[in-house]
Each structure stands twice: as C-alpha cells, then as structure tokens.
XYZ file of C-alpha atoms in Angstrom:
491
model
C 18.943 -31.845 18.741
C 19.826 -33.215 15.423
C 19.803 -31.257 12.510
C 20.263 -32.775 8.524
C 22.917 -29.902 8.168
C 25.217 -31.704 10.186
C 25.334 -34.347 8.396
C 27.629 -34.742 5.709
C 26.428 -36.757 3.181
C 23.387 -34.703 3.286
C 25.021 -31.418 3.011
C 27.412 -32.324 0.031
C 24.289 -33.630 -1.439
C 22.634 -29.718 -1.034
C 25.590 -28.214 -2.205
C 25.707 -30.480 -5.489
C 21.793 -30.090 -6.014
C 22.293 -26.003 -5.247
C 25.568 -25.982 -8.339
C 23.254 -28.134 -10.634
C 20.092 -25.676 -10.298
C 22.075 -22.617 -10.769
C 24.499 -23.860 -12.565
C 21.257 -24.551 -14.865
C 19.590 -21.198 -14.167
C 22.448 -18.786 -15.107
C 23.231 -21.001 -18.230
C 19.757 -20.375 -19.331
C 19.514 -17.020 -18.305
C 22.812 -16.046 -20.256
C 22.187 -18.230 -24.029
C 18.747 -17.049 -24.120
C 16.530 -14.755 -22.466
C 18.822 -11.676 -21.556
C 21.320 -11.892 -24.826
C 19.999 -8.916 -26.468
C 21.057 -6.762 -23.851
C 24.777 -6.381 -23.296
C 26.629 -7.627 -20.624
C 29.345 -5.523 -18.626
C 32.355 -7.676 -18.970
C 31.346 -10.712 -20.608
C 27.992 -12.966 -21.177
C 29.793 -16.547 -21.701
C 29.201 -18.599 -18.817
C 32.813 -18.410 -16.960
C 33.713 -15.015 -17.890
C 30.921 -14.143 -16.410
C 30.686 -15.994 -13.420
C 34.363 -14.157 -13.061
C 33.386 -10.880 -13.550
C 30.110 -11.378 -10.634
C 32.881 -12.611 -8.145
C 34.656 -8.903 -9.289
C 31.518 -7.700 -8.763
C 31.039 -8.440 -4.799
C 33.648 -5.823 -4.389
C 34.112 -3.647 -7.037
C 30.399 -3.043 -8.378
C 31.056 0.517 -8.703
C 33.334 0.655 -10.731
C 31.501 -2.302 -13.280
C 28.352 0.210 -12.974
C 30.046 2.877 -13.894
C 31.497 1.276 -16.697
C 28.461 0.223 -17.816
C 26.938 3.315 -17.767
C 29.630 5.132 -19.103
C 29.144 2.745 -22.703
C 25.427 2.416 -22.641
C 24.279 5.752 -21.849
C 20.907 5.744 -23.605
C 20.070 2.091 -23.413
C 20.101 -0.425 -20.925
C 22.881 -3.070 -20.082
C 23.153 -5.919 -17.734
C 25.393 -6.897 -14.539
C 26.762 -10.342 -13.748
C 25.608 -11.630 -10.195
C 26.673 -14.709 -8.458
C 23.320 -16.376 -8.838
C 21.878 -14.271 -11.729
C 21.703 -11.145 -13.521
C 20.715 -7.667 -13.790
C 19.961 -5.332 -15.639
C 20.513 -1.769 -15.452
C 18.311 1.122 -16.850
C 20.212 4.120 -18.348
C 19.453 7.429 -20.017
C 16.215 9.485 -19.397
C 14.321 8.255 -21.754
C 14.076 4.800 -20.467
C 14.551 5.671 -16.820
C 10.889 7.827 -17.084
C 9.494 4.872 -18.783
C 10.951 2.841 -15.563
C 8.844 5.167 -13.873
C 5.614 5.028 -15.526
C 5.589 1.195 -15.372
C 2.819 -0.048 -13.379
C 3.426 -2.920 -10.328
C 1.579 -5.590 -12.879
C 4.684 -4.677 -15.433
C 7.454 -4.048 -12.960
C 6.693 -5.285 -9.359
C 8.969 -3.691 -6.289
C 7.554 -5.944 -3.286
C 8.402 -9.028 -5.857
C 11.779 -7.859 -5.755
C 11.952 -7.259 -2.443
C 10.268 -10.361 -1.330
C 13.037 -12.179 -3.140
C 16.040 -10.558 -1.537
C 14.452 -10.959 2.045
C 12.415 -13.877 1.764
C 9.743 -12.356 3.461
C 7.793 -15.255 3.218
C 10.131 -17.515 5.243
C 12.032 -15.016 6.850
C 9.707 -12.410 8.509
C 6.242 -14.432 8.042
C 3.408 -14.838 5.539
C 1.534 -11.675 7.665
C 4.209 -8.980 6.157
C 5.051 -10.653 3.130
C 1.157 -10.517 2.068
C -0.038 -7.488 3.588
C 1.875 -4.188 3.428
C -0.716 -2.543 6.156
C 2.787 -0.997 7.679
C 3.018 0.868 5.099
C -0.100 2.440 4.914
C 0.517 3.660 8.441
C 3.738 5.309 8.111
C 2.345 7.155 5.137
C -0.461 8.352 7.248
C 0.004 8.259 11.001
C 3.504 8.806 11.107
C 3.888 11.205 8.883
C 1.169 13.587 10.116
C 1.891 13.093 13.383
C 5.396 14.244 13.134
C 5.045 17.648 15.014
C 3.437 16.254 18.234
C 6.103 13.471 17.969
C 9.178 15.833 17.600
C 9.718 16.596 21.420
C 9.659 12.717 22.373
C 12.546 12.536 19.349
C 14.508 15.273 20.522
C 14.443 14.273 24.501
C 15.431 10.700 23.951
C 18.697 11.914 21.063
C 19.470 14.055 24.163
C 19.419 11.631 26.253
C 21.612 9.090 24.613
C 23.795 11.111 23.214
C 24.841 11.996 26.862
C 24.508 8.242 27.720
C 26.161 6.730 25.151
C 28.903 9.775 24.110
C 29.037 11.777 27.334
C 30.322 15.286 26.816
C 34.090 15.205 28.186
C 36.505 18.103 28.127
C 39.164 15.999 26.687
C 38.717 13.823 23.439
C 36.744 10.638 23.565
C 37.093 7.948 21.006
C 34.005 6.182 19.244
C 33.401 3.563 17.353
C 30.821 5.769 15.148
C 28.496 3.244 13.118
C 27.319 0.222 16.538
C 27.397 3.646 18.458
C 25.099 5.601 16.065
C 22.952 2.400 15.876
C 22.148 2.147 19.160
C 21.046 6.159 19.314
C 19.024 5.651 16.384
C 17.342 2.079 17.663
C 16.558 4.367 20.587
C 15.213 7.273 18.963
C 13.179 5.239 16.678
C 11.797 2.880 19.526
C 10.847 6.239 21.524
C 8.134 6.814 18.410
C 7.157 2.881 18.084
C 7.040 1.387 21.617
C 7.805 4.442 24.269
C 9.279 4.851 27.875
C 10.642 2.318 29.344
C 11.155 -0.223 26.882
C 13.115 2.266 24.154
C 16.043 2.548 26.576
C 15.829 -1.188 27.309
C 19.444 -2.721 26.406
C 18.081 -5.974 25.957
C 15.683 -4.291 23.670
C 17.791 -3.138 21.443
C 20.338 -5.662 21.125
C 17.021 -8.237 20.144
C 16.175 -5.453 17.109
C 20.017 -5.612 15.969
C 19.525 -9.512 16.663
C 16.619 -10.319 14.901
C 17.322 -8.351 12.199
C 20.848 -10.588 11.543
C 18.955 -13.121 11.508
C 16.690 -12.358 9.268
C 19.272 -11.421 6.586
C 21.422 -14.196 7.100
C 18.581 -16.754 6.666
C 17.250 -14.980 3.455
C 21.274 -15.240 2.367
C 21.676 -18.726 2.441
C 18.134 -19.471 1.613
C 18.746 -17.402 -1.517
C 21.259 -20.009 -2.637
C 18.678 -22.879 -2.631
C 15.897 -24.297 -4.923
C 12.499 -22.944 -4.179
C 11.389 -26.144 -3.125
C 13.541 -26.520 -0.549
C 13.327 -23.291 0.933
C 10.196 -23.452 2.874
C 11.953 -26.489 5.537
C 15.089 -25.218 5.584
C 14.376 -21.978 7.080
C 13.836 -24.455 10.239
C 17.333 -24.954 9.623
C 18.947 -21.700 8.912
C 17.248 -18.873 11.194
C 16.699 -18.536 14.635
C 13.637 -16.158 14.393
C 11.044 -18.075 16.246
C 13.389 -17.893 19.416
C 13.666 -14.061 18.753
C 9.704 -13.454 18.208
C 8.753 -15.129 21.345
C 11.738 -12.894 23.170
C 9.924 -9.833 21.605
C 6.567 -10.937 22.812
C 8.015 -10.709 26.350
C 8.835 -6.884 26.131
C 6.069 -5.783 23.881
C 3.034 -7.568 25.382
C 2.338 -5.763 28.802
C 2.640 -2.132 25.895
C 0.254 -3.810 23.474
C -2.425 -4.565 26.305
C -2.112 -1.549 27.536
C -2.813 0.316 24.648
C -5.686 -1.760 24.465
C -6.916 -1.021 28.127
C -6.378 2.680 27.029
C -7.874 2.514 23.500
C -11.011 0.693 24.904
C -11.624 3.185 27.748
C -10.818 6.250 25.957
C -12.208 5.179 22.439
C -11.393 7.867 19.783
C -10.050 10.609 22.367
C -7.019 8.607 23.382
C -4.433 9.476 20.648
C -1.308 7.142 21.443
C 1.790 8.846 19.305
C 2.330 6.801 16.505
C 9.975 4.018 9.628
C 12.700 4.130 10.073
C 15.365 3.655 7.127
C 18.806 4.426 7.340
C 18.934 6.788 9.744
C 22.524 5.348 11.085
C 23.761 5.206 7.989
C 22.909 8.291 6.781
C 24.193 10.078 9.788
C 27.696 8.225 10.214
C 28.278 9.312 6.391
C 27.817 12.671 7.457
C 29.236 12.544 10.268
C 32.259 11.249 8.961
C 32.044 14.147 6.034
C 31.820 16.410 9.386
C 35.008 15.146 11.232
C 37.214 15.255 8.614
C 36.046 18.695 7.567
C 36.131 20.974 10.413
C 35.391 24.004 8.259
C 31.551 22.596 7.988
C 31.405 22.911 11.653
C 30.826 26.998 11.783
C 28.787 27.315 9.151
C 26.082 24.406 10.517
C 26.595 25.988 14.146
C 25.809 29.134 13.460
C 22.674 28.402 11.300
C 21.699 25.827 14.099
C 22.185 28.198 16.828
C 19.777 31.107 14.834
C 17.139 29.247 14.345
C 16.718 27.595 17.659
C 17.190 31.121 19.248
C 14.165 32.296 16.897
C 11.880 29.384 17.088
C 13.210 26.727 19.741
C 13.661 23.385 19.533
C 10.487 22.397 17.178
C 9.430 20.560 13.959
C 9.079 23.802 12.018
C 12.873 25.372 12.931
C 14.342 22.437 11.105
C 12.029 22.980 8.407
C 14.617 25.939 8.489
C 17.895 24.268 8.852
C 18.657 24.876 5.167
C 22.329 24.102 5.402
C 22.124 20.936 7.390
C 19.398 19.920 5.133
C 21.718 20.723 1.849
C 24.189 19.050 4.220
C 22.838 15.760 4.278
C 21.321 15.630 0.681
C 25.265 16.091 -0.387
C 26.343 13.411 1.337
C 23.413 10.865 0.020
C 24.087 12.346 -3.602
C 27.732 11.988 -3.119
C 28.482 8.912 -1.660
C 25.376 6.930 -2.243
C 24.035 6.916 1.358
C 20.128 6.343 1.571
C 16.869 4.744 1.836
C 16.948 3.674 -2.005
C 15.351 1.061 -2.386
C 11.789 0.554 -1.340
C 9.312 0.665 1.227
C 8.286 -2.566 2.950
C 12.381 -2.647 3.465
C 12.376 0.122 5.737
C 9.753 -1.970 7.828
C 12.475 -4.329 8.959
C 15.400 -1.938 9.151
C 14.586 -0.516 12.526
C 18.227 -1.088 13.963
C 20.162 -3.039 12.463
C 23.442 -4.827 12.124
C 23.305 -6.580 8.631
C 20.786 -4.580 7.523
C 23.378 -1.494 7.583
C 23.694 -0.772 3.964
C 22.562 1.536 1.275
C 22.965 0.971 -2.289
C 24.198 1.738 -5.809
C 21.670 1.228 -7.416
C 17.929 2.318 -6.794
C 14.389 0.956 -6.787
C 14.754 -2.625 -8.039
C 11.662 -4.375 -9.274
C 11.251 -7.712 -10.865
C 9.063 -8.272 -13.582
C 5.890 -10.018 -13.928
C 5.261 -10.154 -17.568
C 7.511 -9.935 -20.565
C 8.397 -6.281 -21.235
C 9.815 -3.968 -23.896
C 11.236 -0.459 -23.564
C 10.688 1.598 -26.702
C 14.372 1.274 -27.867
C 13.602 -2.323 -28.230
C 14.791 -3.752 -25.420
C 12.944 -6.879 -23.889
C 12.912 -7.338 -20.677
C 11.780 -11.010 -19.342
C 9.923 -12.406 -17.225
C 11.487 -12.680 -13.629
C 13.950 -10.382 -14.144
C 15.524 -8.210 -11.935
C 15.841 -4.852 -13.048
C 17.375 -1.527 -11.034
C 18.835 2.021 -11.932
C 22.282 2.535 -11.284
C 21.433 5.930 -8.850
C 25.596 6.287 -7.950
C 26.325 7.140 -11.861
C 23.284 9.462 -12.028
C 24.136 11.181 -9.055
C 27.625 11.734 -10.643
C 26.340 12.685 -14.182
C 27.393 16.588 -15.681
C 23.846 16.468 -17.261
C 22.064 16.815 -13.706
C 24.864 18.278 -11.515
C 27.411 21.214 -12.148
C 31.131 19.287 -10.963
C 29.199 16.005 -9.451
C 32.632 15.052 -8.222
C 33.374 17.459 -6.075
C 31.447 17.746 -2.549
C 29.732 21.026 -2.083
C 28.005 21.053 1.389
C 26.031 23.781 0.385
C 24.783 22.621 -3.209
C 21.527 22.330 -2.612
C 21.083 25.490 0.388
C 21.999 27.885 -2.967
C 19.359 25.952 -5.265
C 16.571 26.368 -2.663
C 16.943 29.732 -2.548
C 15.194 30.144 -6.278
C 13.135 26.328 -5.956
C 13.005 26.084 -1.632
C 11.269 22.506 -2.278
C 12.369 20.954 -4.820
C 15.565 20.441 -3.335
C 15.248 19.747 -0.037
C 16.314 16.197 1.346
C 12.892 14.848 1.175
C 12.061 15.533 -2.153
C 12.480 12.639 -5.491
C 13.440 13.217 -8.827
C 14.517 10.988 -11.201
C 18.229 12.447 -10.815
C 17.509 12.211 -6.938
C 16.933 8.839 -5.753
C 18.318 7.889 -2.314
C 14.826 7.630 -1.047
C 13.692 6.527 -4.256
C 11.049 8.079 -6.563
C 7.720 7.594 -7.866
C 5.058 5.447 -6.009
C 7.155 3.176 -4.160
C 9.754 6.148 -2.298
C 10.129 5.447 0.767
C 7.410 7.061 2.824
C 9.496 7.239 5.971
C 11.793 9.509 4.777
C 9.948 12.223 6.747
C 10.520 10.780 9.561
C 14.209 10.230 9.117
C 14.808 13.618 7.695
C 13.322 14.906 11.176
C 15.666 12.321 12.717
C 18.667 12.721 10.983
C 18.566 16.898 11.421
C 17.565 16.777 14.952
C 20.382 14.340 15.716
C 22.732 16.877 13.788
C 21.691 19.849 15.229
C 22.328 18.742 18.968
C 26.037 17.451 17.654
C 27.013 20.538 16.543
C 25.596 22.584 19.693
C 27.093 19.942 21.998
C 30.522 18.734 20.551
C 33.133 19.084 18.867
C 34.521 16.334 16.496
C 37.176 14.948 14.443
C 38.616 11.904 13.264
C 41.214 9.605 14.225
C 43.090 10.257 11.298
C 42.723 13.685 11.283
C 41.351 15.128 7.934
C 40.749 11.506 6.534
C 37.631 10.196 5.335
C 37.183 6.760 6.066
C 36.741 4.605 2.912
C 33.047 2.814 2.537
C 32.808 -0.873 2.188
C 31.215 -2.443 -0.647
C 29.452 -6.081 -1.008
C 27.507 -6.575 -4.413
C 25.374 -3.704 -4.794
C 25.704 -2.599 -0.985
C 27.801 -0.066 0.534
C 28.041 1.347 3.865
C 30.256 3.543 6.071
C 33.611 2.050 7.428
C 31.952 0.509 10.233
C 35.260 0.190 12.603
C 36.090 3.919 11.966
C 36.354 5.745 14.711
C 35.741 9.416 15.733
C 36.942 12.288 18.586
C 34.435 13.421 20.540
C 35.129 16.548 23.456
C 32.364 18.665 24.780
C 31.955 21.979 22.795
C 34.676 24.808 23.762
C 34.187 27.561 21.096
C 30.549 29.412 22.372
C-alpha cells in the first residue's frame, strides 16, 4: 500500500516544514517568554541547541549543575524541541506543590509526551476512570490478591530462571520484564491468558509502538499530527490482536457479573516494577554482603507469619532496601499517574527519570521570588539532585541499604517505600503520586523475598555495578547486563 512517507519529495518537504516550526518555536521561546529565568549553559539560539544535544546524554550532570548555582530559585534546561524549567529550593518546590491542576496541569504534560490523544485513543486521553480504580479496587484489594501474586512470581521465576546447581547467566532487564508482565497480568486478566507468550510479547509490542509514534509525532506541527499517526504507529493492528485474547475474559466476566450480581467479586498499576527490581537487583549481585542480612530477615518473618500481605508489611530491610536504591540511583514511578496505565510491560517504556512530576501550565504563573512562568510551559523538579542533597540526607552519596530500616525504627511510616515527601519523590508526591505504588511495593518485595530464599546471585563482572543509560531526562538499568544465577546452597 502506498504511503506519502515514501515519497521523497513529500518527506523533505515534512522535514523542512518540521525545522521552520521549531526552528520558529524555540527562537520564540528563548528571546522572549522564558529569558528571565536562567538557562544552564547558554540561552542564544545555537549554544543552546548545543548544549540540548549534550543534554540527550549527559542530563545529569547539566541538572546538577543547575541546581548546584540556583539553589533557591528556579533555572531552565535546553531540550531539542523546547525548554524546561526546573524548580529548586523548598520554598518554591512546596509552592510547586500547592499549585492547583488549573495553574499547573500533570495529565497536560503527560498528554504531550505520549500523545494520548493519537497514540492510545481519545477514551484514555479524556477520561482517567483507570485511575480511579487503582486508587480504589486495587489498592484495597491487595490482601486477597497477594496469593495469586506470589504463585505466579513462583512460577516464572522457575520457568523463566530455573534453579540450577551450577551458575546460569541472564540477561536481567527482557528477563525481569517478562516476570513482571506476568505477575501484573495475573491481577488484570488471570489464568490462562497471564502466562500466554503471545500475550506478553503484544503488551511489550504495543507499548513500542505507542512510544515510538508519540516520538516522531512529537517532532511535527499540531496540525499534522492527527493523519500522520496513520502513518507512524501500528496500534490499530495491535488493538484488534488484543481483542482476540481479552474478549472470551471480558464476556465472561459479564456472564459471571450478571448471574452473580454484587456477590461475585472478580480480583481486581503497574509502574516500574522491572525497573525497580533490576536496579536492585543489580545493587544485590554486586554486593553479596546484602544477601545475609535480607535472608535472614526474609526467612523470620515468613517462619512467623507465612507467605502473606501483612509479613512484608514486616520486611523492613528489603523495604529500606529498595527505597535506597530509588533514592540513590533515581529508579521509580516519578512521574505521574495515567503513565503507569500504559506501562504494564514494556520495552520503550523502561525508564525512570531525573526529574519528577512534570506539569505544563495552563495560565501564566509567578512563584513568589518573582519568577514567571508561561503559558505552555513545561515545568519539573530535578528529584536526582534532591535525593543527593546534605540538607535531607546524612552522606547522600554513599549507599546505605539500611538507611531507611534505622529511621523507621523512631518514624515506622514515614519512611517506608510507599510513602512521599517532597525530598522523596520516585513515586511522586502530592495529588498526582502514583497510586499504584502499593501495588508495586507488594510486587517488588514479594519478587525479592523469593530471590533471596531461592538463589544465589552475582554478576558477570563480579563486584561491578553495571552503569545506567541515560536519554534526555530518562535513565534505566544497563539493559544487556547480565547476572549469575545457581539455586541457593547456604540453608
């Protein structure tokens, strides 16, 4: 079938329209409406436009910068197709906070990076009914869920790493994806279709998609964007795939729902679940003196109170565990909400980030040192220099597994994995955290807690810890590292 993008003529043409309109947007944006607020690196047009190339790998370091110079203000980053700015200090991150979603709209943001509207369909992108239902079905349903979560991690654990007496190597992060697609589908769609290979591969698929297509339709005028997603995705083909394996669940729920009315109670998102558990895995297999510590807590409590929602309520080390390893190296939820909605395993979608809870705002805004925020801008906290900042954490740059196991003691919830501040922020804070966090704390500890009883690991490199990729203001964990797995020995 033809397609316009094939032709030349046409696609030169798209490519000069594209450099004209941003070419036009980020002049604009950069000689008028963000000058006030200074830019890390430079705010003339090419220096700048150098500096966001820089930035695709080597944002960390710019944020840092920028924090390091602006402490108590705000500054702003260079991106390939526009800016953003940065909140800093307290003072104006609490005001961040207290801004309604008429000053400083999240789903706006969102919508924007994902195209939701072209991408996933007009149903999401207007109505955020998901999220309703995680906050309330899912999340108080979590106890009679938690033996369905911990028979299918059992299960493909020993399907997908089976225990061996001599070392195994794994590929961690595709590996960890598919346990966590699994785990995840157990909860939303049940036996058979969770362990369906086909399945799972269409999650990982669709969900490339849709973050290629809302990449490259990014780079276009608004206009244009609504026919070339015809062009650029290939979601329609993966909806009508999903219809095949969800349809005979959906009427069947139906058949049950409409015979057993309000008695029948069908079990009820996921974020980063992988993520967050190859990071700490990875922490794991180069450390092997976390390994005793985590076993021997593990192996108390499930002696005491079996394999159950409430022991890992008591898992205070491989709580404190975790929280480390999102406060250290930036793994987590982060951003927002409706996000974790489409993240439900994915292979694109694999990333957390350095900075937190963008919004975009609606109106013209002003913080009360005088800074003005505009109209359609983009505006985020840079969570990876908080998280390393002496004012919230004694030696932020060194890793302390138990950090957070010793605060609990005095403050037990305040610092467990769940819980938001605004010098906590992997899952967020405020109104728009991410509500499945509950879930994926249950996850991520579960999936832990049968590792340690069941293996023993290390990595390749023995003693090495794998260094994250960056892209912009993503990062995940080295996804071709690999890791040593052998069945347990030491009892």
């Amino acid at each position: 079938m033809f397609s316009p993008w094939d032709s030349s003529p046409f696609l030169y043409g798209m490519i000069a329209l594209i450099v004209v309109h941003y070419g036009y947007k980020w002049l604009n944006s950069s000689r008028y409406k963000l000058q006030d607020i200074p830019a890390v690196g430079s705010s003339s047009y090419l220096l700048s436009f150098y500096y966001a190339l820089q930035n695709q790998s080597d944002s960390r370091r710019m944020l840092q910068a920028g924090y390091d110079k602006y402490r108590d203000s705000a500054f702003r980053i260079p991106l390939l197709l526009r800016w953003e700015v940065i909140i800093a200090g307290p003072k104006l991150v609490e005001e961040f906070w207290e801004m309604g979603d008429d000053e400083l709209s999240f789903k706006d943001a969102l919508s924007e990076q994902l195209q939701t509207l072209h991408t996933i369909g007009p149903d999401v992108h207007h109505n955020d009914y998901h999220i309703q239902i995680i906050r309330s079905q899912l999340t108080r349903n979590l106890s009679a869920l938690f033996p369905d979560i911990r028979d299918e991690i059992s299960t493909a654990f020993s399907e997908l790493i089976p225990p061996s007496q001599d070392w195994t190597t794994i590929v961690a992060l595709p590996t960890l994806i598919q346990i966590v697609c699994r785990t995840s589908n157990r909860i939303f769609i049940g036996l058979p279709t969770c362990r369906d290979s086909d399945y799972c591969a269409l999650n990982i698929q669709y969900t490339t998609d849709v973050a290629r297509g809302a990449g490259i339709l990014r780079l276009l005028p608004e206009v244009l964007r609504p026919l070339a997603k015809h062009f650029v995705t290939n979601l329609p083909s993966r909806l009508a795939q999903a219809v095949k394996h969800l349809e005979p669940v959906i009427k069947e729920r139906y058949r049950l729902l409409e015979k057993y009315g309000d008695k029948w109670n069908e079990k009820p998102c996921h974020s980063h679940q992988f993520i967050g558990f190859t990071a700490a895995l990875y922490r794991l297999a180069a450390h092997s003196e976390y390994m005793a510590p985590l076993r021997a807590e593990v192996e108390a409590v499930i002696k005491s109170d079996g394999w159950t929602k409430a022991a890992l309520q008591k898992m205070r080390k491989v709580d404190s565990f975790f929280r480390e390893c999102q406060r250290y190296q930036g793994f987590g939820a982060g951003n927002n909400s409706l996000e974790h909605l489409n993240r439900l395993s994915r292979k694109s979608f694999d990333r957390a980030f350095v900075v937190s809870s963008r919004r975009r705002a609606r109106k013209d805004l002003q913080f009360s040192d005088g800074t003005r925020i505009p109209k359609g801008t983009f505006v985020s906290i840079s969570s990876m220099s908080i998280h390393r900042d002496s004012e919230y954490y004694d030696n932020p740059d060194i890793f302390n597994p138990w950090r957070f196991s010793d605060l609990r003691e005095e403050e037990m919830l305040k610092h467990q994995m769940v819980a938001t501040s605004n010098a906590y922020l992997p899952f967020g804070h405020g109104r728009h955290a991410c509500p499945g966090r509950f879930f994926a704390a249950n996850e991520l500890k579960c999936m832990m807690a049968h590792l340690v009883l069941n293996y023993d690991v290390k990595m390749e490199q023995e003693g090495a810890m794998p260094e994250p990729m960056t892209f912009e203001f993503s990062i995940i964990p080295n996804p071709k590292a690999k890791v040593l797995f052998r069945k347990r020995r030491e009892f």
